[in-house]
Coordinates of C-alpha atoms in Angstrom, one line a residue:
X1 CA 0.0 0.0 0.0
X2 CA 1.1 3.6 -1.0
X3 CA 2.4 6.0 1.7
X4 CA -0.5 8.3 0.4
X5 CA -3.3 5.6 1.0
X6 CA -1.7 5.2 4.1
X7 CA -2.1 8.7 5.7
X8 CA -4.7 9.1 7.9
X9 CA -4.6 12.9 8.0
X10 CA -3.7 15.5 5.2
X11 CA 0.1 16.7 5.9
X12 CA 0.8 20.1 6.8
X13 CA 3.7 22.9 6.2
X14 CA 4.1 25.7 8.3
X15 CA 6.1 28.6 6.1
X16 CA 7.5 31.2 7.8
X17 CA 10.3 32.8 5.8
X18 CA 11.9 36.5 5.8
X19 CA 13.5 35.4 2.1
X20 CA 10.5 34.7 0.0
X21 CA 12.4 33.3 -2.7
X22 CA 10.4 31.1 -4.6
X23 CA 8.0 30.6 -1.7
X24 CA 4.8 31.5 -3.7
X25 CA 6.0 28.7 -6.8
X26 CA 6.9 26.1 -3.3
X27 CA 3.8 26.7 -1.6
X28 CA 1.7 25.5 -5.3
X29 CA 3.6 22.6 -5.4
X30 CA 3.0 21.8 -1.6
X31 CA -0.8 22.0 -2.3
X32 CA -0.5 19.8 -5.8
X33 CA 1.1 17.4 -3.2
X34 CA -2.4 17.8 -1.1
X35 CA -0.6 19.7 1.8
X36 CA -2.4 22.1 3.8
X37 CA -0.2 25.5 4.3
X38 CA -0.2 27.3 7.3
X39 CA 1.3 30.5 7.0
X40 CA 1.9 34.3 8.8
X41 CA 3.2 37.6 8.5
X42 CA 4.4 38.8 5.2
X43 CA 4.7 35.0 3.9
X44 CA 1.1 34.6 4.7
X45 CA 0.3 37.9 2.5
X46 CA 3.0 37.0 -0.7
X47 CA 0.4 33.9 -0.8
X48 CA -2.5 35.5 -0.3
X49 CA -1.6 37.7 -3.6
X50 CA -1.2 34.5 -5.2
X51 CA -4.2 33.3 -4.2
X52 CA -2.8 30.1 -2.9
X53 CA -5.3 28.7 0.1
X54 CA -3.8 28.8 3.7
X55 CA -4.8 28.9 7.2
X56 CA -3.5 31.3 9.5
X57 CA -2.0 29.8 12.8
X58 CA -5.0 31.0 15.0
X59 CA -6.8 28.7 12.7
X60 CA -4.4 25.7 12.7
X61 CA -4.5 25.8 16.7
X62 CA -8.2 26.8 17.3
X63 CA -7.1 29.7 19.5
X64 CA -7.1 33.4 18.5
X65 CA -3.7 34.4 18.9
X66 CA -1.5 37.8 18.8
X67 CA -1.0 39.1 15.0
X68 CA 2.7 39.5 15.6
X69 CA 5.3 36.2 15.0
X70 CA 4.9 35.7 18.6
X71 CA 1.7 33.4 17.9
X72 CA 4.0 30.8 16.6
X73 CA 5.3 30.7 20.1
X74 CA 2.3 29.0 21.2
X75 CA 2.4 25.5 23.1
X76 CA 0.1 23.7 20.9
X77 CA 1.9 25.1 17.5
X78 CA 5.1 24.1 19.1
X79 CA 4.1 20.6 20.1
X80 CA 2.5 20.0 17.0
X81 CA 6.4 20.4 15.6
X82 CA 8.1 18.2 18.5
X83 CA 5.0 15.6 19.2
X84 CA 6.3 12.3 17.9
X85 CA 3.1 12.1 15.5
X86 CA 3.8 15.4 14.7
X87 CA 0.3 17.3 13.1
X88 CA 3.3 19.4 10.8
X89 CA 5.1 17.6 8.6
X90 CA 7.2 20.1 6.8
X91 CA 8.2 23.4 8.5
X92 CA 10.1 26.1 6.4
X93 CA 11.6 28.9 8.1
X94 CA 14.6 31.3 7.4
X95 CA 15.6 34.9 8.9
X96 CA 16.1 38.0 7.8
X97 CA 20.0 38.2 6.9
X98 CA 21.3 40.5 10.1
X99 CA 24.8 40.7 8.3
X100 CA 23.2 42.9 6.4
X101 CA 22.1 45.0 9.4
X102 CA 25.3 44.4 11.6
X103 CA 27.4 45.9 8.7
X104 CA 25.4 49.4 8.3
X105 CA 27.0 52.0 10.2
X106 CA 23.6 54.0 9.3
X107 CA 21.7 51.5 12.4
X108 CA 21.7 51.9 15.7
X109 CA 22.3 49.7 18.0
X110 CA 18.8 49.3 18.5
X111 CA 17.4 49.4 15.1
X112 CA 19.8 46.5 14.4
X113 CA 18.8 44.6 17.0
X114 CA 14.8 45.2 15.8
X115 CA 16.0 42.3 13.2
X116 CA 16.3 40.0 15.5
X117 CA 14.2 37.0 15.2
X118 CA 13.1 35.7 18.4
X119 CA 10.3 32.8 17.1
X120 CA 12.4 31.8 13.5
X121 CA 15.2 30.3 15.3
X122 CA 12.7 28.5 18.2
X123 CA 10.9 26.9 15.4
X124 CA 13.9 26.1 13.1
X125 CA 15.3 23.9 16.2
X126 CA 12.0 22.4 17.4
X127 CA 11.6 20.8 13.7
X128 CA 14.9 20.2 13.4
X129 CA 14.7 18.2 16.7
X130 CA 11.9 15.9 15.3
X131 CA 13.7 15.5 12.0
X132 CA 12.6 11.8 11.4
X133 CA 9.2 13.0 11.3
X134 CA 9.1 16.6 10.1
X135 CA 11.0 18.0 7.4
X136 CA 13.1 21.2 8.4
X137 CA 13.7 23.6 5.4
X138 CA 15.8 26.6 5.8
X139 CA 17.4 27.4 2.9
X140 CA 15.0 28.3 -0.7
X141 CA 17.9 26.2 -2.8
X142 CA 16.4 23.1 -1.1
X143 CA 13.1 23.8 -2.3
X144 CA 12.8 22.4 -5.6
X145 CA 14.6 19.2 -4.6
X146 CA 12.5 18.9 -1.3
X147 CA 9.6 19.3 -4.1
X148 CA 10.7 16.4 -6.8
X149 CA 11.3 13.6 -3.7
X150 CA 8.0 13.9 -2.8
X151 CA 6.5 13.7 -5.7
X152 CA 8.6 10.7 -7.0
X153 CA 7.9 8.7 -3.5
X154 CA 5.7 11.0 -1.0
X155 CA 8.4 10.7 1.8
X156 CA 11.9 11.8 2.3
X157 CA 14.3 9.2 3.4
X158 CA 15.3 9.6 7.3
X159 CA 19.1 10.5 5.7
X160 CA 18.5 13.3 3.9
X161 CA 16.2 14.5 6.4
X162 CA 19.2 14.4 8.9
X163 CA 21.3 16.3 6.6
X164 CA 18.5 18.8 5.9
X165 CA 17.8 19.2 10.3
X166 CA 21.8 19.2 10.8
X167 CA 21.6 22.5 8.0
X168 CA 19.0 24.1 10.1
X169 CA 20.9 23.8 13.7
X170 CA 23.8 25.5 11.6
X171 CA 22.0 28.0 10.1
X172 CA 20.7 29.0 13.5
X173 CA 23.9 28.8 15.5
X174 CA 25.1 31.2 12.6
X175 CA 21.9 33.2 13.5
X176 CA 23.1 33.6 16.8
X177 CA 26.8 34.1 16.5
X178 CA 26.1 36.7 14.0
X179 CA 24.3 38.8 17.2
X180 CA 27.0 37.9 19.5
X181 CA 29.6 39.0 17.8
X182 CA 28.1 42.5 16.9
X183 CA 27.4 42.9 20.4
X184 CA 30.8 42.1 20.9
X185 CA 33.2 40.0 23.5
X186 CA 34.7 41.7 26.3
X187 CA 36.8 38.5 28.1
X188 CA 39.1 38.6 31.6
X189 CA 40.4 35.1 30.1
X190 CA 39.3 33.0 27.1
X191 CA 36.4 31.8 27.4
X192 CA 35.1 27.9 27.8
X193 CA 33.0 27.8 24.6
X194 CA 34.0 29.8 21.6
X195 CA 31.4 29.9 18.9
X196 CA 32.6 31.7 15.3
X197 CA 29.8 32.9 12.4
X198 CA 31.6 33.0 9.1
X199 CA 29.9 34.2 5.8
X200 CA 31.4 32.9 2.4
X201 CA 32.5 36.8 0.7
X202 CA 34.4 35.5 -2.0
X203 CA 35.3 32.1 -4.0
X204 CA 38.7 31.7 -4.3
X205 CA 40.4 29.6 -8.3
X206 CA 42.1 27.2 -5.1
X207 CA 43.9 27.7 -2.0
X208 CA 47.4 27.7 -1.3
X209 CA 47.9 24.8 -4.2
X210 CA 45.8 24.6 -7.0
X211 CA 44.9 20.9 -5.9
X212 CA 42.8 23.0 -2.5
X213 CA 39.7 24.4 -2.9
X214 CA 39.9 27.8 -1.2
X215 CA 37.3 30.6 -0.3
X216 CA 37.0 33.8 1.8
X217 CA 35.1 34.1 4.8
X218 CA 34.2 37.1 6.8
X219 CA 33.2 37.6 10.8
X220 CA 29.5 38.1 10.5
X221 CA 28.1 40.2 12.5
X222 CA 31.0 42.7 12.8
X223 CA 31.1 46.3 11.3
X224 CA 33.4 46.3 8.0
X225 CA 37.0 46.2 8.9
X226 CA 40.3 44.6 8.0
X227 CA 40.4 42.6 5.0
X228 CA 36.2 42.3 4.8
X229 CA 36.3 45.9 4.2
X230 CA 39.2 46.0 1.3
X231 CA 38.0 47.5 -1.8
X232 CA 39.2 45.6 -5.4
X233 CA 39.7 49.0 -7.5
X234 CA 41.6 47.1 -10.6
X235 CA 42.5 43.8 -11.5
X236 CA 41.6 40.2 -11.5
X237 CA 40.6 38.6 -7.9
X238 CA 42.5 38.5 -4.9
X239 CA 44.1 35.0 -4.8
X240 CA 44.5 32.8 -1.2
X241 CA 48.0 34.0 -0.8
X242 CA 46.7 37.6 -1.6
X243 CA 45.1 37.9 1.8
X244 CA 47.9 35.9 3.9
X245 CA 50.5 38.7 2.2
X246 CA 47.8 41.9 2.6
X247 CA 47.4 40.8 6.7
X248 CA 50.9 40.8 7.1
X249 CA 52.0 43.7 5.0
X250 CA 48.9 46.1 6.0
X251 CA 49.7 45.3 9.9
X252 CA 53.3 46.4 9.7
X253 CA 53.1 49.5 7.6
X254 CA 50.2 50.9 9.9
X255 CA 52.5 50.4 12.8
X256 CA 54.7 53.7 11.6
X257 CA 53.5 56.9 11.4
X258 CA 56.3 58.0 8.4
X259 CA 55.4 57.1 4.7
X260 CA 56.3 53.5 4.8
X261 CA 56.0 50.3 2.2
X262 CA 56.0 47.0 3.3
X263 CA 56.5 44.3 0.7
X264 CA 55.5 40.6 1.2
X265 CA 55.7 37.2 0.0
X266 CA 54.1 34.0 1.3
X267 CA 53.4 36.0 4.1
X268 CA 56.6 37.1 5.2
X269 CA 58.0 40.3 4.8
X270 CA 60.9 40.5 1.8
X271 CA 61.4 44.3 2.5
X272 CA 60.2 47.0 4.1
X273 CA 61.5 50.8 4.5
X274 CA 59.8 54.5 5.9
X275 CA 61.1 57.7 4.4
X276 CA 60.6 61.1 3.8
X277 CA 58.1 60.3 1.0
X278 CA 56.1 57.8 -0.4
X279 CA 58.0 56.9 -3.6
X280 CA 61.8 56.7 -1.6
X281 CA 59.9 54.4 0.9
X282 CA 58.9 52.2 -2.0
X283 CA 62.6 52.0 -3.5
X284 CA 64.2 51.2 -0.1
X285 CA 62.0 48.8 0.8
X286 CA 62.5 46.4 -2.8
X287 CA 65.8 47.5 -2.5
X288 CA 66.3 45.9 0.3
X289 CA 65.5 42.3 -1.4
X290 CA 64.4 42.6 -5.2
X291 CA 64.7 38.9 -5.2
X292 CA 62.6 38.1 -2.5
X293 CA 59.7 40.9 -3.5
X294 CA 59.4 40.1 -6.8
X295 CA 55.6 39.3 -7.1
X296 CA 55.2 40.0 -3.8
X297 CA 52.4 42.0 -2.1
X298 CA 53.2 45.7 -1.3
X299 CA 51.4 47.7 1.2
X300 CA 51.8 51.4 2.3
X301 CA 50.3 53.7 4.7
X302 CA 49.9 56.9 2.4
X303 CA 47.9 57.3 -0.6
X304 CA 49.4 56.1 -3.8
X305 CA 50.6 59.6 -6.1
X306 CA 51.9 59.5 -9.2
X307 CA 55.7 59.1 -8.1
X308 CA 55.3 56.0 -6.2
X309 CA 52.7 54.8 -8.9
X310 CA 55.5 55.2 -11.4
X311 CA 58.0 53.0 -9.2
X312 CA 55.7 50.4 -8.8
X313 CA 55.4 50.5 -12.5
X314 CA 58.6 49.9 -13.2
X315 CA 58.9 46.9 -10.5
X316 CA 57.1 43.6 -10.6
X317 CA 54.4 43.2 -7.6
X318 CA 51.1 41.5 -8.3
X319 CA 48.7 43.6 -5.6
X320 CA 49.6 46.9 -3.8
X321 CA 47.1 47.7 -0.9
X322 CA 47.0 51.4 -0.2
X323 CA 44.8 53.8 1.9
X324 CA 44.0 55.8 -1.4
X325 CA 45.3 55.6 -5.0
X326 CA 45.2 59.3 -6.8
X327 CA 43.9 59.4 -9.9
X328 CA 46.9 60.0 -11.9
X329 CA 48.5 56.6 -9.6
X330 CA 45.5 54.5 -11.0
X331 CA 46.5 55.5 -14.8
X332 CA 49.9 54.9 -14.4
X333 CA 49.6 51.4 -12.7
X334 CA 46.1 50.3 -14.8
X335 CA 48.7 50.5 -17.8
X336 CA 50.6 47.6 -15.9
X337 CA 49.9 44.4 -16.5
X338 CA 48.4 41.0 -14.1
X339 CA 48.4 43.6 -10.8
X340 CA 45.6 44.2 -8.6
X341 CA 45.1 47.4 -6.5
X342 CA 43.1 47.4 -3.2
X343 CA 42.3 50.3 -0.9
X344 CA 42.0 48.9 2.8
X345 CA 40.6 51.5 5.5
X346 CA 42.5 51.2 8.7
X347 CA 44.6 48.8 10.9
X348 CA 43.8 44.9 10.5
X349 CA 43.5 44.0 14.1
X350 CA 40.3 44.6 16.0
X351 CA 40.5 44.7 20.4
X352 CA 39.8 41.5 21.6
X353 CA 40.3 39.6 18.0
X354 CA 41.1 35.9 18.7
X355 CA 43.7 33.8 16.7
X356 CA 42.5 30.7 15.7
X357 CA 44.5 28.1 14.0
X358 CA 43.1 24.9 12.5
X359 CA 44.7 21.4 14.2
X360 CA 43.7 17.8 13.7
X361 CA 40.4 17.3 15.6
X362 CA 40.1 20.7 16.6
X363 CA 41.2 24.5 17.4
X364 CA 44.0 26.5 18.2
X365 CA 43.1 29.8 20.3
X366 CA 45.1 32.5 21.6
X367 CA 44.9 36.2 21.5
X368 CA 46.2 38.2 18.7
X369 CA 49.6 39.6 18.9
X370 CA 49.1 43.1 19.0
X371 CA 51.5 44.7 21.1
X372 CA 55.1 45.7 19.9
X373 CA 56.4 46.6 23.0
X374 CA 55.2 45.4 26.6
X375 CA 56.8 48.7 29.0
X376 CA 59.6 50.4 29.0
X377 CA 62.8 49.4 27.2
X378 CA 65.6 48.3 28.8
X379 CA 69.0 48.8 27.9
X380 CA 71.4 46.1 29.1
X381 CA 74.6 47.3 28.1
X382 CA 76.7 49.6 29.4
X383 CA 76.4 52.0 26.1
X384 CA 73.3 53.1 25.3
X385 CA 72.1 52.8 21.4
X386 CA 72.3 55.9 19.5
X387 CA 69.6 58.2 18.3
X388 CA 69.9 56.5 14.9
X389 CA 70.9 53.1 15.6
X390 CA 67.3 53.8 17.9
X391 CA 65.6 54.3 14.5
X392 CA 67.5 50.7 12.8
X393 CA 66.0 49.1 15.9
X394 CA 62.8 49.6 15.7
X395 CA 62.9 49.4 12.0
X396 CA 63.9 45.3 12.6
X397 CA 62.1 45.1 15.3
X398 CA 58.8 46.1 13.7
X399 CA 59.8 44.2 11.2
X400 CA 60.9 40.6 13.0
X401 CA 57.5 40.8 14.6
X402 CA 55.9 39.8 11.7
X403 CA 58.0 37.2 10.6
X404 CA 58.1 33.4 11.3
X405 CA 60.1 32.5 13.9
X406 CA 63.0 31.8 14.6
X407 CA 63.6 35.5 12.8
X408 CA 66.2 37.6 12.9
X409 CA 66.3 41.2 11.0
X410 CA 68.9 43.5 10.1
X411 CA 68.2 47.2 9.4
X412 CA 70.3 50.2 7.8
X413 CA 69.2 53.7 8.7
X414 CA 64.8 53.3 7.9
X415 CA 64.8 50.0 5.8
X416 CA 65.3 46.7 6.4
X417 CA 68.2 44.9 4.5
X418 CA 68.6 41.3 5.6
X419 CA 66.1 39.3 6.9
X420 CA 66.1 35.9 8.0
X421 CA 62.8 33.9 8.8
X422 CA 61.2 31.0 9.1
X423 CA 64.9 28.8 10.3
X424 CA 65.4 26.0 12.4
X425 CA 67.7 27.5 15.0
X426 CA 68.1 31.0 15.8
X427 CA 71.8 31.2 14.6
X428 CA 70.7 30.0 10.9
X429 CA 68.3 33.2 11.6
X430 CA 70.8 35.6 12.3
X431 CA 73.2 33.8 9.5
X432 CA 70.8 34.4 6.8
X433 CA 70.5 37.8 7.9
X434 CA 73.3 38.8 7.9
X435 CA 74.4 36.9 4.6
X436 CA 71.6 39.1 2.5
X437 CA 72.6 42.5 4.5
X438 CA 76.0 41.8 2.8
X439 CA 74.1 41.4 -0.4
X440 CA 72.6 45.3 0.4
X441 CA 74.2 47.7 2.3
X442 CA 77.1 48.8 0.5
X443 CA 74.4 50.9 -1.5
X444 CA 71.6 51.2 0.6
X445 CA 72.2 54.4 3.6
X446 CA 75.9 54.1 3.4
X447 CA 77.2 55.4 6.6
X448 CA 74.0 54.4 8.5
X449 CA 75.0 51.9 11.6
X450 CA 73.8 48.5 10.8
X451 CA 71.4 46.9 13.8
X452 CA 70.0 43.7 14.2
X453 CA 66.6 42.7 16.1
X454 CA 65.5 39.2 16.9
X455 CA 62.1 37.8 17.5
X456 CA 63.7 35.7 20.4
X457 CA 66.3 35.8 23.1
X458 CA 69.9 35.6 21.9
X459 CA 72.8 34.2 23.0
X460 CA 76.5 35.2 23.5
X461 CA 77.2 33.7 20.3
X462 CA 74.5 35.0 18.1
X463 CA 75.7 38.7 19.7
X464 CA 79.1 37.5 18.5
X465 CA 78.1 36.3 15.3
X466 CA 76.5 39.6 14.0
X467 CA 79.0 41.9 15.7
X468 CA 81.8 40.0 13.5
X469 CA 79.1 41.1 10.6
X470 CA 79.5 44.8 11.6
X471 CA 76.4 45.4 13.7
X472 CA 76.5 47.8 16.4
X473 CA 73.5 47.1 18.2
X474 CA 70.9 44.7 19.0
X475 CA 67.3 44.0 20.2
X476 CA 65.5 41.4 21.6
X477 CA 63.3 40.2 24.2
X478 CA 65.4 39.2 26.9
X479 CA 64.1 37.0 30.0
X480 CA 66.8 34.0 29.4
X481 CA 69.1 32.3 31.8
X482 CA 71.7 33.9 29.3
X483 CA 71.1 37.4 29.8
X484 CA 74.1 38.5 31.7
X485 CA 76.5 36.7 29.4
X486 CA 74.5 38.6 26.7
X487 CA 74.9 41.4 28.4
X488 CA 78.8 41.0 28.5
X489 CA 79.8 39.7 25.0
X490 CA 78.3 43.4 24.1
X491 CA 80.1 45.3 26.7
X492 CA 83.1 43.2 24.9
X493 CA 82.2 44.2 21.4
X494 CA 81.2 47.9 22.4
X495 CA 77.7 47.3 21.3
X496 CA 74.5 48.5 22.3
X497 CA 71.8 45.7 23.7
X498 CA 68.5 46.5 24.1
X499 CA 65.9 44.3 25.7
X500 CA 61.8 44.8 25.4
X501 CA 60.5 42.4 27.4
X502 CA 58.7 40.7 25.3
X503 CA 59.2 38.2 22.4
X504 CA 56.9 37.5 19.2
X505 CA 57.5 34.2 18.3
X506 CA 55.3 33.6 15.0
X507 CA 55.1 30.0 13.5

């Protein structure tokens, strides 16, 4: 006997939907299917106009009930969901999009909020409790195939129905994430549960290989900012490595207040430099490595005029992220071929932004790091670094930070001129470092001292090592069982060592 002749009732689908996509054409083929449609609100009108025949949920329950969504609140509606024989068979609910509302800097805190649904999501989760008896819809795309299974065999197999109620708990815990995170997370210590609402902004050709699928996702629910508020002004899409190089290059230009250019590749800095002006930035910093940023990403602090335009022009990077291009800048480099041009409003990092990192059956967290310096600086030799060798430092510094450890940075007057990253052991760091400052500095700030900063605590022999390279002074953390013998080899060398308390290991 057919499941039809079997039924003892006629099935019912409650449609409560603030996308109403194809909701008219799915509520005709519901009834062709000898459903009976219960329906409120706007939904209830869009089928009204189409003349399609529905009860309104005072009617379904037999109670006169409040005209607002809060009627589907009510016990008996509710338990005709969850009830084992369930009197509703196919529920279809989705909410308005608050992305939408979270991201317009035109709402108030309270107008956004006015979005939220408080009965969608409570309905959503009470059919998609019952699953192997009701039907939970929440996105239009499943519509037409919800449609064609039952038609082909009047029932919907208890698998798909799974995968349809498993989509609906997502969809609301998105929901709800999305408000969270606008209303923001103010945390003494990391919190036990640690729920994240992404939206898909952008398909990427692959990820890092061309083997990975890849894709962008942005923090719903959050005000545009950081790389969800970057602005594509020319060329063809941002790639996966694209936004690894823009993080890295945007946070360390914004850290100076000069003109500066940072220039990055597979998400480590290959040069970076601060001038006088835009354009002498630029030079320094691919001076500083024309190997290592060719192709790279470049990113400055100042908007893009029609000198620095012209050097770019000349060089090969595929993206350069900018506050502003001017309009002569955008001529100049649209004339360039395979680069993109992005404008990115302010600093990257957000207060109270979490780092997450993906590991085998589960996740990484730990705060962003976001502070250069933790205090005051300490100098632990008996000579005090010099004005400009004070200017080097920071230069590396800045610039080690954002690095993969173990990382070890050598700077000449504003630019960086050897950089090591990424090594093994911290003396392969300071090695490489100083190999490619050999490589540069005859021609880059001649008469400049040459300084070195390291992401980590050094030893008596990396201090050694790079004073036999012709550096003059050194930072790094500090904190180490070594730190008097540090401390000495500089005093030896008639260097200046600095310490900051703090370390940015990066990996």
């Amino acid at each position: 006997m057919s499941a039809r002749k079997e039924r003892e009732r006629s099935r019912a689908a409650l449609l409560h939907v603030a996308d109403r996509t194809g909701i008219v054409e799915f509520a005709q083929s519901l009834l062709a299917l000898d459903f009976e449609l219960v329906a409120t609100g706007p939904t209830a009108t869009a089928l009204r106009q189409a003349q399609a025949p529905h009860q309104t949920v005072s009617e379904f329950v037999g109670e006169r009930l409040p005209a607002d969504a809060l009627g589907l609140l009510h016990p008996k509606l509710i338990s005709a969901v969850t009830e084992e024989k369930a009197r509703v068979d196919l529920v279809a609910v989705n909410l308005y999009p608050l992305s939408e509302a979270t991201s317009d800097p035109a709402l108030s805190q309270d107008e956004v909020l006015a979005y939220v649904d408080p009965v969608g999501p409570a309905l959503l989760r009470a059919a998609a409790r019952n699953f192997k008896n009701v039907i939970t819809l929440c996105d239009p795309d499943d519509y037409q195939q919800a449609v064609e299974t039952l038609k082909a065999y009047d029932r919907m197999l208890p698998d798909r129905r799974q995968i349809l109620a498993a989509k609906a708990f997502h969809y609301c815990a998105y929901y709800d994430s999305t408000v969270a995170q606008y209303l923001g997370g103010q945390w003494d210590k990391l919190p036990d549960e640690v729920v994240v609402a992404l939206k898909k902004s952008a398909d990427l050709r692959y990820g890092e290989n061309p083997h990975q699928s890849g894709a962008f996702y942005t923090l719903s629910g959050a005000r545009p900012w950081g790389l969800n508020a970057a602005t594509l002004h020319f060329g063809r899409p941002l790639a996966y490595g694209h936004y690894l190089d823009l993080e890295t290059a945007w946070e360390l230009v914004t850290a100076f207040p000069e003109p500066a250019c940072a220039i990055v590749k597979h998400a480590v800095p290959a040069g970076f430099a601060h001038a006088e002006d835009l354009a002498r930035a630029a030079r320094r910093a691919y001076a500083g490595d024309p190997r290592g940023c060719f192709r790279g990403t470049a990113a400055v602090n100042r908007e893009v005029g029609a000198d620095a335009a012209q050097f770019f022009a000349e060089e090969f990077v595929s993206c350069i992220a900018a506050p502003e291009f001017s309009p002569k800048a955008l001529q100049i480099l649209k004339a360039k071929k395979d680069i993109r041009l992005v404008t990115l409003p302010s600093r990257l990092i957000a207060a109270n932004e979490l780092d997450l990192r993906a590991v085998a059956g589960g996740m990484l967290v730990q705060e962003k790091d976001q502070r250069p310096f933790v205090g005051e600086l300490k100098t632990a030799s008996k000579r005090p670094a010099t004005s400009r060798e004070s200017t080097g430092l920071i230069v590396a510094w800045q610039t080690a930070m954002h690095c993969r450890t173990h990382a070890a940075v050598i700077a000449r007057g504003t630019a960086a001129i050897g950089i090591g990253s990424g090594q093994t052991s911290r003396m392969d760091a300071v090695r490489l470092a100083m190999v490619k400052s050999q490589e540069r500095h005859p021609i880059l700030a001649a008469g400049e001292p040459l300084v070195l900063a390291s992401d980590g605590a050094l030893t008596a022999e990396h201090l050694h090592a790079a004073a036999d390279g012709g550096v003059t002074a050194v930072m790094h953390p500090g904190g180490a069982a070594e730190d008097n013998d540090v401390a000495d080899a500089a005093d030896r060398r008639g260097m200046a060592l600095v310490a900051t308390g703090v370390r940015h290991f990066r990996h």
